[in-house]
Short mmCIF file of N, CA and C in Angstrom, two decimals:
data_model
loop_
_atom_site.label_atom_id
_atom_site.label_comp_id
_atom_site.label_asym_id
_atom_site.label_seq_id
_atom_site.Cartn_x
_atom_site.Cartn_y
_atom_site.Cartn_z
N MET B 1 157.99 57.51 96.89
CA MET B 1 156.77 56.89 97.35
C MET B 1 155.78 57.93 97.86
N ASN B 2 156.32 58.88 98.61
CA ASN B 2 155.47 59.96 99.12
C ASN B 2 154.87 60.78 97.99
N ARG B 3 155.65 61.01 96.97
CA ARG B 3 155.16 61.79 95.82
C ARG B 3 154.05 61.05 95.09
N ILE B 4 154.20 59.77 94.93
CA ILE B 4 153.18 58.97 94.25
C ILE B 4 151.90 58.96 95.08
N PHE B 5 152.04 58.77 96.38
CA PHE B 5 150.87 58.77 97.26
C PHE B 5 150.18 60.13 97.23
N SER B 6 150.93 61.22 97.29
CA SER B 6 150.36 62.58 97.23
C SER B 6 149.66 62.80 95.90
N PHE B 7 150.28 62.33 94.82
CA PHE B 7 149.69 62.48 93.49
C PHE B 7 148.36 61.73 93.40
N LEU B 8 148.32 60.48 93.89
CA LEU B 8 147.08 59.69 93.86
C LEU B 8 146.00 60.32 94.75
N LEU B 9 146.42 60.82 95.88
CA LEU B 9 145.46 61.48 96.77
C LEU B 9 144.89 62.74 96.10
N PHE B 10 145.73 63.50 95.42
CA PHE B 10 145.29 64.70 94.68
C PHE B 10 144.29 64.34 93.60
N ILE B 11 144.58 63.30 92.83
CA ILE B 11 143.67 62.87 91.76
C ILE B 11 142.35 62.39 92.35
N PHE B 12 142.41 61.63 93.40
CA PHE B 12 141.19 61.14 94.04
C PHE B 12 140.32 62.31 94.51
N CYS B 13 140.92 63.29 95.16
CA CYS B 13 140.18 64.46 95.65
C CYS B 13 139.59 65.26 94.49
N THR B 14 140.34 65.39 93.41
CA THR B 14 139.89 66.14 92.25
C THR B 14 138.69 65.47 91.60
N VAL B 15 138.70 64.16 91.52
CA VAL B 15 137.61 63.41 90.89
C VAL B 15 136.43 63.26 91.85
N ALA B 16 136.67 63.01 93.11
CA ALA B 16 135.61 62.72 94.07
C ALA B 16 134.82 63.97 94.46
N THR B 17 135.45 65.13 94.56
CA THR B 17 134.76 66.35 95.00
C THR B 17 133.61 66.73 94.09
N PRO B 18 133.78 66.79 92.76
CA PRO B 18 132.62 67.12 91.92
C PRO B 18 131.50 66.09 92.03
N MET B 19 131.86 64.83 92.24
CA MET B 19 130.83 63.78 92.35
C MET B 19 130.03 63.98 93.64
N VAL B 20 130.69 64.33 94.73
CA VAL B 20 130.00 64.58 95.98
C VAL B 20 129.11 65.82 95.85
N ALA B 21 129.63 66.87 95.22
CA ALA B 21 128.85 68.09 95.01
C ALA B 21 127.64 67.81 94.14
N GLN B 22 127.82 66.95 93.12
CA GLN B 22 126.71 66.61 92.24
C GLN B 22 125.63 65.87 93.02
N ASN B 23 126.00 64.95 93.87
CA ASN B 23 125.04 64.21 94.68
C ASN B 23 124.31 65.13 95.65
N THR B 24 125.02 66.08 96.24
CA THR B 24 124.39 67.03 97.16
C THR B 24 123.37 67.88 96.44
N THR B 25 123.70 68.36 95.25
CA THR B 25 122.77 69.19 94.48
C THR B 25 121.54 68.40 94.11
N THR B 26 121.72 67.17 93.70
CA THR B 26 120.59 66.34 93.33
C THR B 26 119.68 66.11 94.53
N ASP B 27 120.28 65.82 95.68
CA ASP B 27 119.47 65.59 96.87
C ASP B 27 118.70 66.84 97.27
N ALA B 28 119.32 68.00 97.15
CA ALA B 28 118.67 69.23 97.56
C ALA B 28 117.47 69.56 96.67
N THR B 29 117.56 69.21 95.40
CA THR B 29 116.46 69.55 94.50
C THR B 29 115.33 68.54 94.58
N THR B 30 115.60 67.33 94.98
CA THR B 30 114.56 66.31 94.99
C THR B 30 113.87 66.20 96.34
N SER B 31 114.52 66.55 97.41
CA SER B 31 113.96 66.39 98.74
C SER B 31 113.53 67.74 99.30
N PRO B 32 112.23 67.91 99.60
CA PRO B 32 111.80 69.20 100.13
C PRO B 32 112.40 69.50 101.50
N SER B 33 112.73 68.49 102.27
CA SER B 33 113.30 68.74 103.58
C SER B 33 114.76 69.18 103.48
N ALA B 34 115.35 69.11 102.30
CA ALA B 34 116.73 69.54 102.13
C ALA B 34 116.83 71.05 101.97
N ALA B 35 115.70 71.72 101.81
CA ALA B 35 115.72 73.17 101.69
C ALA B 35 116.26 73.74 103.00
N ARG B 36 117.18 74.66 102.89
CA ARG B 36 117.82 75.22 104.07
C ARG B 36 117.10 76.49 104.54
N TYR B 37 116.38 77.12 103.62
CA TYR B 37 115.75 78.39 103.92
C TYR B 37 114.27 78.32 103.55
N GLY B 38 113.48 79.06 104.30
CA GLY B 38 112.06 79.14 104.00
C GLY B 38 111.66 80.57 103.74
N SER B 39 110.62 80.73 102.97
CA SER B 39 110.07 82.06 102.74
C SER B 39 108.59 82.02 103.05
N VAL B 40 108.07 83.14 103.51
CA VAL B 40 106.64 83.25 103.77
C VAL B 40 106.14 84.57 103.22
N SER B 41 104.88 84.59 102.91
CA SER B 41 104.21 85.84 102.54
C SER B 41 103.33 86.22 103.73
N ARG B 42 103.84 87.13 104.56
CA ARG B 42 103.09 87.54 105.76
C ARG B 42 101.74 88.13 105.37
N SER B 43 101.70 88.89 104.29
CA SER B 43 100.43 89.51 103.90
C SER B 43 99.40 88.45 103.52
N ALA B 44 99.83 87.39 102.83
CA ALA B 44 98.91 86.31 102.46
C ALA B 44 98.40 85.58 103.70
N ILE B 45 99.25 85.47 104.70
CA ILE B 45 98.84 84.81 105.95
C ILE B 45 97.90 85.71 106.73
N LEU B 46 98.32 86.96 106.91
CA LEU B 46 97.53 87.89 107.72
C LEU B 46 96.14 88.16 107.14
N GLU B 47 96.05 88.30 105.83
CA GLU B 47 94.75 88.64 105.23
C GLU B 47 93.72 87.53 105.39
N GLN B 48 94.16 86.32 105.70
CA GLN B 48 93.22 85.22 105.86
C GLN B 48 92.89 84.91 107.32
N LEU B 49 93.51 85.61 108.24
CA LEU B 49 93.21 85.38 109.66
C LEU B 49 91.91 86.09 110.05
N PRO B 50 91.03 85.41 110.75
CA PRO B 50 89.78 86.06 111.17
C PRO B 50 90.05 87.21 112.15
N GLU B 51 91.14 87.13 112.92
CA GLU B 51 91.47 88.18 113.87
C GLU B 51 91.75 89.51 113.16
N ILE B 52 92.31 89.42 111.94
CA ILE B 52 92.60 90.64 111.17
C ILE B 52 91.30 91.32 110.79
N LYS B 53 90.33 90.53 110.36
CA LYS B 53 89.04 91.11 109.97
C LYS B 53 88.38 91.80 111.17
N GLN B 54 88.47 91.18 112.35
CA GLN B 54 87.91 91.79 113.55
C GLN B 54 88.66 93.07 113.91
N ALA B 55 89.98 93.04 113.82
CA ALA B 55 90.78 94.23 114.13
C ALA B 55 90.45 95.36 113.17
N ARG B 56 90.32 95.05 111.89
CA ARG B 56 89.98 96.08 110.91
C ARG B 56 88.60 96.67 111.17
N THR B 57 87.66 95.83 111.57
CA THR B 57 86.31 96.30 111.89
C THR B 57 86.36 97.26 113.08
N GLN B 58 87.13 96.89 114.10
CA GLN B 58 87.27 97.75 115.27
C GLN B 58 87.93 99.07 114.91
N LEU B 59 88.98 99.00 114.10
CA LEU B 59 89.67 100.22 113.68
C LEU B 59 88.78 101.11 112.83
N ASP B 60 88.02 100.50 111.92
CA ASP B 60 87.10 101.28 111.09
C ASP B 60 86.04 101.98 111.93
N SER B 61 85.53 101.29 112.94
CA SER B 61 84.54 101.87 113.83
C SER B 61 85.14 103.04 114.61
N LEU B 62 86.33 102.85 115.14
CA LEU B 62 87.01 103.91 115.88
C LEU B 62 87.32 105.10 114.98
N ARG B 63 87.78 104.81 113.77
CA ARG B 63 88.09 105.87 112.80
C ARG B 63 86.84 106.68 112.46
N ALA B 64 85.70 106.00 112.32
CA ALA B 64 84.45 106.68 112.00
C ALA B 64 84.03 107.60 113.15
N LYS B 65 84.22 107.15 114.39
CA LYS B 65 83.87 107.98 115.55
C LYS B 65 84.73 109.24 115.59
N TYR B 66 86.04 109.07 115.37
CA TYR B 66 86.92 110.24 115.36
C TYR B 66 86.58 111.18 114.21
N GLU B 67 86.25 110.61 113.08
CA GLU B 67 85.91 111.44 111.91
C GLU B 67 84.62 112.24 112.18
N ARG B 68 83.63 111.61 112.80
CA ARG B 68 82.39 112.32 113.14
C ARG B 68 82.67 113.50 114.07
N GLU B 69 83.52 113.25 115.06
CA GLU B 69 83.85 114.32 116.00
C GLU B 69 84.62 115.45 115.32
N ALA B 70 85.54 115.08 114.44
CA ALA B 70 86.31 116.10 113.71
C ALA B 70 85.38 116.93 112.82
N ARG B 71 84.43 116.29 112.16
CA ARG B 71 83.47 117.03 111.33
C ARG B 71 82.60 117.95 112.18
N TYR B 72 82.21 117.46 113.35
CA TYR B 72 81.43 118.30 114.27
C TYR B 72 82.23 119.55 114.63
N ASN B 73 83.51 119.39 114.97
CA ASN B 73 84.36 120.53 115.30
C ASN B 73 84.49 121.49 114.12
N GLU B 74 84.65 120.94 112.93
CA GLU B 74 84.77 121.79 111.74
C GLU B 74 83.48 122.55 111.46
N GLU B 75 82.35 121.89 111.62
CA GLU B 75 81.06 122.56 111.41
C GLU B 75 80.86 123.67 112.44
N SER B 76 81.25 123.40 113.66
CA SER B 76 81.15 124.40 114.71
C SER B 76 82.00 125.62 114.37
N PHE B 77 83.22 125.35 113.90
CA PHE B 77 84.10 126.44 113.50
C PHE B 77 83.50 127.22 112.34
N ARG B 78 82.95 126.55 111.36
CA ARG B 78 82.34 127.23 110.21
C ARG B 78 81.16 128.11 110.63
N ARG B 79 80.37 127.58 111.56
CA ARG B 79 79.23 128.35 112.07
C ARG B 79 79.71 129.63 112.76
N GLN B 80 80.71 129.46 113.61
CA GLN B 80 81.26 130.63 114.30
C GLN B 80 81.84 131.64 113.31
N PHE B 81 82.55 131.14 112.32
CA PHE B 81 83.17 132.02 111.33
C PHE B 81 82.11 132.74 110.51
N SER B 82 81.08 132.03 110.14
CA SER B 82 79.99 132.62 109.37
C SER B 82 79.31 133.73 110.18
N GLU B 83 79.03 133.47 111.45
CA GLU B 83 78.44 134.49 112.32
C GLU B 83 79.36 135.70 112.44
N TYR B 84 80.65 135.41 112.58
CA TYR B 84 81.64 136.49 112.70
C TYR B 84 81.62 137.38 111.45
N LEU B 85 81.60 136.73 110.28
CA LEU B 85 81.61 137.51 109.03
C LEU B 85 80.36 138.39 108.91
N GLN B 86 79.23 137.89 109.40
CA GLN B 86 77.98 138.64 109.28
C GLN B 86 77.93 139.86 110.20
N ILE B 87 78.54 139.76 111.37
CA ILE B 87 78.40 140.86 112.34
C ILE B 87 79.68 141.65 112.58
N GLN B 88 80.75 141.33 111.90
CA GLN B 88 82.04 141.96 112.19
C GLN B 88 82.03 143.47 112.00
N ARG B 89 81.27 143.97 111.05
CA ARG B 89 81.26 145.42 110.77
C ARG B 89 80.60 146.21 111.89
N ASN B 90 79.71 145.55 112.61
CA ASN B 90 78.95 146.25 113.65
C ASN B 90 79.55 146.10 115.04
N LEU B 91 80.67 145.40 115.17
CA LEU B 91 81.24 145.14 116.49
C LEU B 91 82.32 146.16 116.84
N PRO B 92 82.37 146.55 118.11
CA PRO B 92 83.48 147.38 118.55
C PRO B 92 84.79 146.58 118.46
N GLU B 93 85.89 147.28 118.41
CA GLU B 93 87.19 146.62 118.19
C GLU B 93 87.52 145.60 119.27
N ALA B 94 87.21 145.86 120.52
CA ALA B 94 87.53 144.93 121.61
C ALA B 94 86.78 143.60 121.42
N ILE B 95 85.51 143.69 121.08
CA ILE B 95 84.71 142.46 120.86
C ILE B 95 85.19 141.77 119.59
N LEU B 96 85.53 142.52 118.58
CA LEU B 96 86.04 141.96 117.32
C LEU B 96 87.32 141.15 117.57
N LEU B 97 88.23 141.72 118.36
CA LEU B 97 89.48 141.01 118.69
C LEU B 97 89.21 139.75 119.51
N LYS B 98 88.24 139.86 120.43
CA LYS B 98 87.88 138.68 121.24
C LYS B 98 87.33 137.57 120.34
N ARG B 99 86.44 137.93 119.42
CA ARG B 99 85.85 136.93 118.50
C ARG B 99 86.93 136.32 117.60
N GLN B 100 87.87 137.13 117.14
CA GLN B 100 88.97 136.60 116.32
C GLN B 100 89.81 135.62 117.14
N GLY B 101 90.05 135.95 118.39
CA GLY B 101 90.78 135.04 119.28
C GLY B 101 90.02 133.73 119.49
N ASP B 102 88.69 133.86 119.66
CA ASP B 102 87.86 132.65 119.82
C ASP B 102 87.93 131.77 118.57
N LEU B 103 87.88 132.41 117.41
CA LEU B 103 87.98 131.66 116.15
C LEU B 103 89.34 130.96 116.04
N GLN B 104 90.39 131.68 116.38
CA GLN B 104 91.74 131.11 116.32
C GLN B 104 91.85 129.91 117.26
N THR B 105 91.34 130.06 118.46
CA THR B 105 91.36 128.97 119.45
C THR B 105 90.57 127.77 118.95
N SER B 106 89.41 128.03 118.39
CA SER B 106 88.56 126.96 117.87
C SER B 106 89.27 126.21 116.74
N MET B 107 89.90 126.97 115.85
CA MET B 107 90.62 126.34 114.74
C MET B 107 91.80 125.50 115.27
N GLU B 108 92.53 126.02 116.22
CA GLU B 108 93.67 125.29 116.77
C GLU B 108 93.22 124.03 117.49
N ARG B 109 92.10 124.11 118.21
CA ARG B 109 91.56 122.92 118.89
C ARG B 109 91.17 121.85 117.88
N GLY B 110 90.55 122.28 116.79
CA GLY B 110 90.16 121.32 115.75
C GLY B 110 91.37 120.63 115.13
N LEU B 111 92.41 121.40 114.84
CA LEU B 111 93.63 120.82 114.27
C LEU B 111 94.33 119.90 115.27
N ALA B 112 94.35 120.30 116.53
CA ALA B 112 94.97 119.47 117.57
C ALA B 112 94.20 118.16 117.73
N PHE B 113 92.86 118.26 117.65
CA PHE B 113 92.06 117.04 117.76
C PHE B 113 92.37 116.09 116.61
N ARG B 114 92.48 116.61 115.39
CA ARG B 114 92.80 115.76 114.24
C ARG B 114 94.14 115.04 114.46
N LYS B 115 95.13 115.80 114.89
CA LYS B 115 96.46 115.22 115.12
C LYS B 115 96.41 114.17 116.23
N GLN B 116 95.72 114.47 117.31
CA GLN B 116 95.59 113.52 118.42
C GLN B 116 94.83 112.26 117.97
N ALA B 117 93.80 112.44 117.16
CA ALA B 117 93.02 111.30 116.67
C ALA B 117 93.89 110.39 115.81
N GLU B 118 94.72 110.98 114.96
CA GLU B 118 95.63 110.17 114.13
C GLU B 118 96.59 109.37 114.99
N GLU B 119 97.14 109.99 116.02
CA GLU B 119 98.06 109.29 116.92
C GLU B 119 97.34 108.16 117.66
N LEU B 120 96.13 108.44 118.14
CA LEU B 120 95.36 107.42 118.85
C LEU B 120 95.00 106.26 117.94
N LEU B 121 94.69 106.56 116.68
CA LEU B 121 94.38 105.48 115.73
C LEU B 121 95.62 104.62 115.45
N ARG B 122 96.77 105.26 115.30
CA ARG B 122 98.01 104.49 115.09
C ARG B 122 98.30 103.60 116.30
N LYS B 123 98.11 104.14 117.51
CA LYS B 123 98.35 103.35 118.71
C LYS B 123 97.35 102.19 118.80
N ALA B 124 96.10 102.47 118.50
CA ALA B 124 95.07 101.41 118.54
C ALA B 124 95.41 100.32 117.54
N GLU B 125 95.88 100.71 116.35
CA GLU B 125 96.25 99.72 115.34
C GLU B 125 97.42 98.86 115.84
N ARG B 126 98.42 99.50 116.42
CA ARG B 126 99.55 98.73 116.96
C ARG B 126 99.08 97.77 118.05
N ASP B 127 98.23 98.27 118.95
CA ASP B 127 97.74 97.44 120.05
C ASP B 127 96.90 96.27 119.56
N LEU B 128 96.11 96.49 118.52
CA LEU B 128 95.28 95.41 117.97
C LEU B 128 96.10 94.41 117.15
N MET B 129 97.10 94.91 116.44
CA MET B 129 97.88 94.06 115.54
C MET B 129 98.97 93.26 116.25
N GLN B 130 99.51 93.77 117.34
CA GLN B 130 100.64 93.12 117.99
C GLN B 130 100.36 91.66 118.38
N PRO B 131 99.24 91.36 119.04
CA PRO B 131 98.99 89.95 119.37
C PRO B 131 98.85 89.06 118.13
N ILE B 132 98.29 89.62 117.06
CA ILE B 132 98.13 88.86 115.82
C ILE B 132 99.50 88.60 115.20
N GLU B 133 100.34 89.63 115.16
CA GLU B 133 101.70 89.48 114.63
C GLU B 133 102.48 88.46 115.47
N ASP B 134 102.32 88.52 116.79
CA ASP B 134 103.01 87.58 117.67
C ASP B 134 102.56 86.14 117.38
N LYS B 135 101.28 85.96 117.14
CA LYS B 135 100.74 84.63 116.83
C LYS B 135 101.34 84.10 115.52
N VAL B 136 101.41 84.96 114.50
CA VAL B 136 102.00 84.55 113.22
C VAL B 136 103.48 84.24 113.39
N ASP B 137 104.19 85.09 114.15
CA ASP B 137 105.62 84.84 114.39
C ASP B 137 105.85 83.51 115.10
N ALA B 138 105.00 83.20 116.07
CA ALA B 138 105.13 81.92 116.78
C ALA B 138 104.93 80.74 115.82
N ALA B 139 103.93 80.85 114.95
CA ALA B 139 103.69 79.78 113.97
C ALA B 139 104.87 79.65 113.01
N ILE B 140 105.44 80.76 112.61
CA ILE B 140 106.61 80.73 111.71
C ILE B 140 107.78 80.04 112.41
N ARG B 141 107.99 80.36 113.68
CA ARG B 141 109.09 79.71 114.43
C ARG B 141 108.87 78.20 114.53
N VAL B 142 107.63 77.78 114.78
CA VAL B 142 107.34 76.34 114.89
C VAL B 142 107.62 75.65 113.55
N VAL B 143 107.15 76.24 112.46
CA VAL B 143 107.39 75.67 111.13
C VAL B 143 108.88 75.62 110.84
N GLY B 144 109.60 76.69 111.19
CA GLY B 144 111.05 76.71 110.97
C GLY B 144 111.75 75.60 111.71
N ALA B 145 111.36 75.35 112.95
CA ALA B 145 111.98 74.28 113.73
C ALA B 145 111.59 72.90 113.18
N GLU B 146 110.32 72.72 112.83
CA GLU B 146 109.87 71.44 112.31
C GLU B 146 110.51 71.09 110.97
N ARG B 147 110.64 72.08 110.10
CA ARG B 147 111.18 71.85 108.75
C ARG B 147 112.71 71.98 108.73
N LYS B 148 113.30 72.33 109.89
CA LYS B 148 114.75 72.43 110.04
C LYS B 148 115.38 73.46 109.09
N TYR B 149 114.71 74.62 108.99
CA TYR B 149 115.26 75.72 108.19
C TYR B 149 116.35 76.41 108.97
N ASP B 150 117.30 76.97 108.25
CA ASP B 150 118.29 77.83 108.90
C ASP B 150 117.65 79.17 109.24
N PHE B 151 116.81 79.67 108.36
CA PHE B 151 116.01 80.86 108.63
C PHE B 151 114.85 80.95 107.67
N ILE B 152 113.87 81.76 108.05
CA ILE B 152 112.72 82.03 107.20
C ILE B 152 112.66 83.54 107.00
N PHE B 153 112.50 83.97 105.77
CA PHE B 153 112.42 85.40 105.48
C PHE B 153 111.05 85.72 104.91
N ASP B 154 110.70 87.00 105.01
CA ASP B 154 109.41 87.47 104.50
C ASP B 154 109.57 87.86 103.03
N ALA B 155 108.97 87.10 102.15
CA ALA B 155 109.10 87.34 100.71
C ALA B 155 108.43 88.65 100.29
N ASP B 156 107.49 89.15 101.09
CA ASP B 156 106.82 90.40 100.75
C ASP B 156 107.76 91.60 100.80
N LEU B 157 108.84 91.48 101.56
CA LEU B 157 109.77 92.60 101.70
C LEU B 157 110.64 92.80 100.46
N LYS B 158 110.75 91.78 99.64
CA LYS B 158 111.53 91.84 98.40
C LYS B 158 112.98 92.30 98.65
N ALA B 159 113.54 91.83 99.76
CA ALA B 159 114.90 92.21 100.11
C ALA B 159 115.94 91.30 99.44
N LEU B 160 115.51 90.15 98.97
CA LEU B 160 116.43 89.21 98.35
C LEU B 160 116.02 89.02 96.90
N PRO B 161 116.70 89.65 95.96
CA PRO B 161 116.27 89.56 94.56
C PRO B 161 116.45 88.18 93.95
N TYR B 162 117.36 87.37 94.50
CA TYR B 162 117.52 86.02 93.96
C TYR B 162 117.81 85.05 95.10
N LEU B 163 117.16 83.92 95.03
CA LEU B 163 117.44 82.80 95.92
C LEU B 163 117.43 81.53 95.09
N ASN B 164 118.36 80.69 95.36
CA ASN B 164 118.41 79.41 94.66
C ASN B 164 117.20 78.60 95.10
N PRO B 165 116.30 78.27 94.18
CA PRO B 165 115.09 77.54 94.56
C PRO B 165 115.38 76.17 95.15
N ALA B 166 116.55 75.62 94.87
CA ALA B 166 116.89 74.33 95.44
C ALA B 166 117.19 74.45 96.93
N LEU B 167 117.51 75.64 97.38
CA LEU B 167 117.85 75.84 98.79
C LEU B 167 116.75 76.56 99.56
N CYS B 168 115.70 76.97 98.87
CA CYS B 168 114.66 77.76 99.50
C CYS B 168 113.30 77.14 99.20
N GLU B 169 112.44 77.16 100.20
CA GLU B 169 111.11 76.57 100.06
C GLU B 169 110.07 77.58 100.57
N ASP B 170 108.96 77.69 99.85
CA ASP B 170 107.88 78.57 100.30
C ASP B 170 107.17 77.89 101.47
N ALA B 171 107.26 78.48 102.63
CA ALA B 171 106.70 77.89 103.85
C ALA B 171 105.35 78.48 104.21
N THR B 172 104.80 79.33 103.36
CA THR B 172 103.54 80.00 103.66
C THR B 172 102.43 78.98 103.95
N ALA B 173 102.32 77.95 103.13
CA ALA B 173 101.27 76.94 103.33
C ALA B 173 101.43 76.22 104.66
N PHE B 174 102.67 75.96 105.06
CA PHE B 174 102.91 75.27 106.33
C PHE B 174 102.50 76.16 107.51
N VAL B 175 102.78 77.46 107.41
CA VAL B 175 102.40 78.39 108.47
C VAL B 175 100.88 78.52 108.53
N LYS B 176 100.23 78.60 107.36
CA LYS B 176 98.77 78.66 107.33
C LYS B 176 98.18 77.41 107.98
N GLU B 177 98.80 76.29 107.73
CA GLU B 177 98.33 75.03 108.32
C GLU B 177 98.45 75.10 109.85
N LYS B 178 99.56 75.62 110.35
CA LYS B 178 99.75 75.75 111.80
C LYS B 178 98.71 76.68 112.41
N LEU B 179 98.35 77.72 111.67
CA LEU B 179 97.35 78.68 112.15
C LEU B 179 95.93 78.22 111.85
N GLU B 180 95.82 77.06 111.23
CA GLU B 180 94.53 76.46 110.87
C GLU B 180 93.71 77.38 109.96
N ILE B 181 94.41 77.96 108.99
CA ILE B 181 93.77 78.79 107.98
C ILE B 181 93.35 77.89 106.82
N ARG B 182 92.10 77.96 106.46
CA ARG B 182 91.60 77.19 105.31
C ARG B 182 91.84 78.00 104.04
N HIS B 183 92.35 77.39 103.02
CA HIS B 183 92.66 78.10 101.76
C HIS B 183 91.41 78.47 101.11
#
């Protein structure tokens, strides 16, 4: 009796499992809320935010100011070097060495300024972008909770070469909606 019951239970499980799996697959493909994972294109979201345009304008303005100052330093160095070349033959060695030292110092200051300007621009970009990134992240979290995703990944990173479309949904439009971005 036990063997017959075990045999019938085995057959029932063998037949019922594919039917349950088939129903689950059908439900996942037909119902958008059945998607377990979401994907977003952060670049598509960010490029449409007005805050990004303002941040880029501020960065471009700052970059232009640093560039003007760097060019001024370079022109000053060129002027000094040109003067040095014109009068070097007529200068005593002590003055010649002093002028060479001045030129070296001027060149080093110009290079240091360029390096410092690049660092300051990177810091300014981070400072301007962080609140915008935080805003996008918050919207992504809200969409993830509302749509009941297990997780949302950034499709721009191309870290996942394949995802089953039945289990993944593009959530970019939902995030744009949360951020009130008009298409």
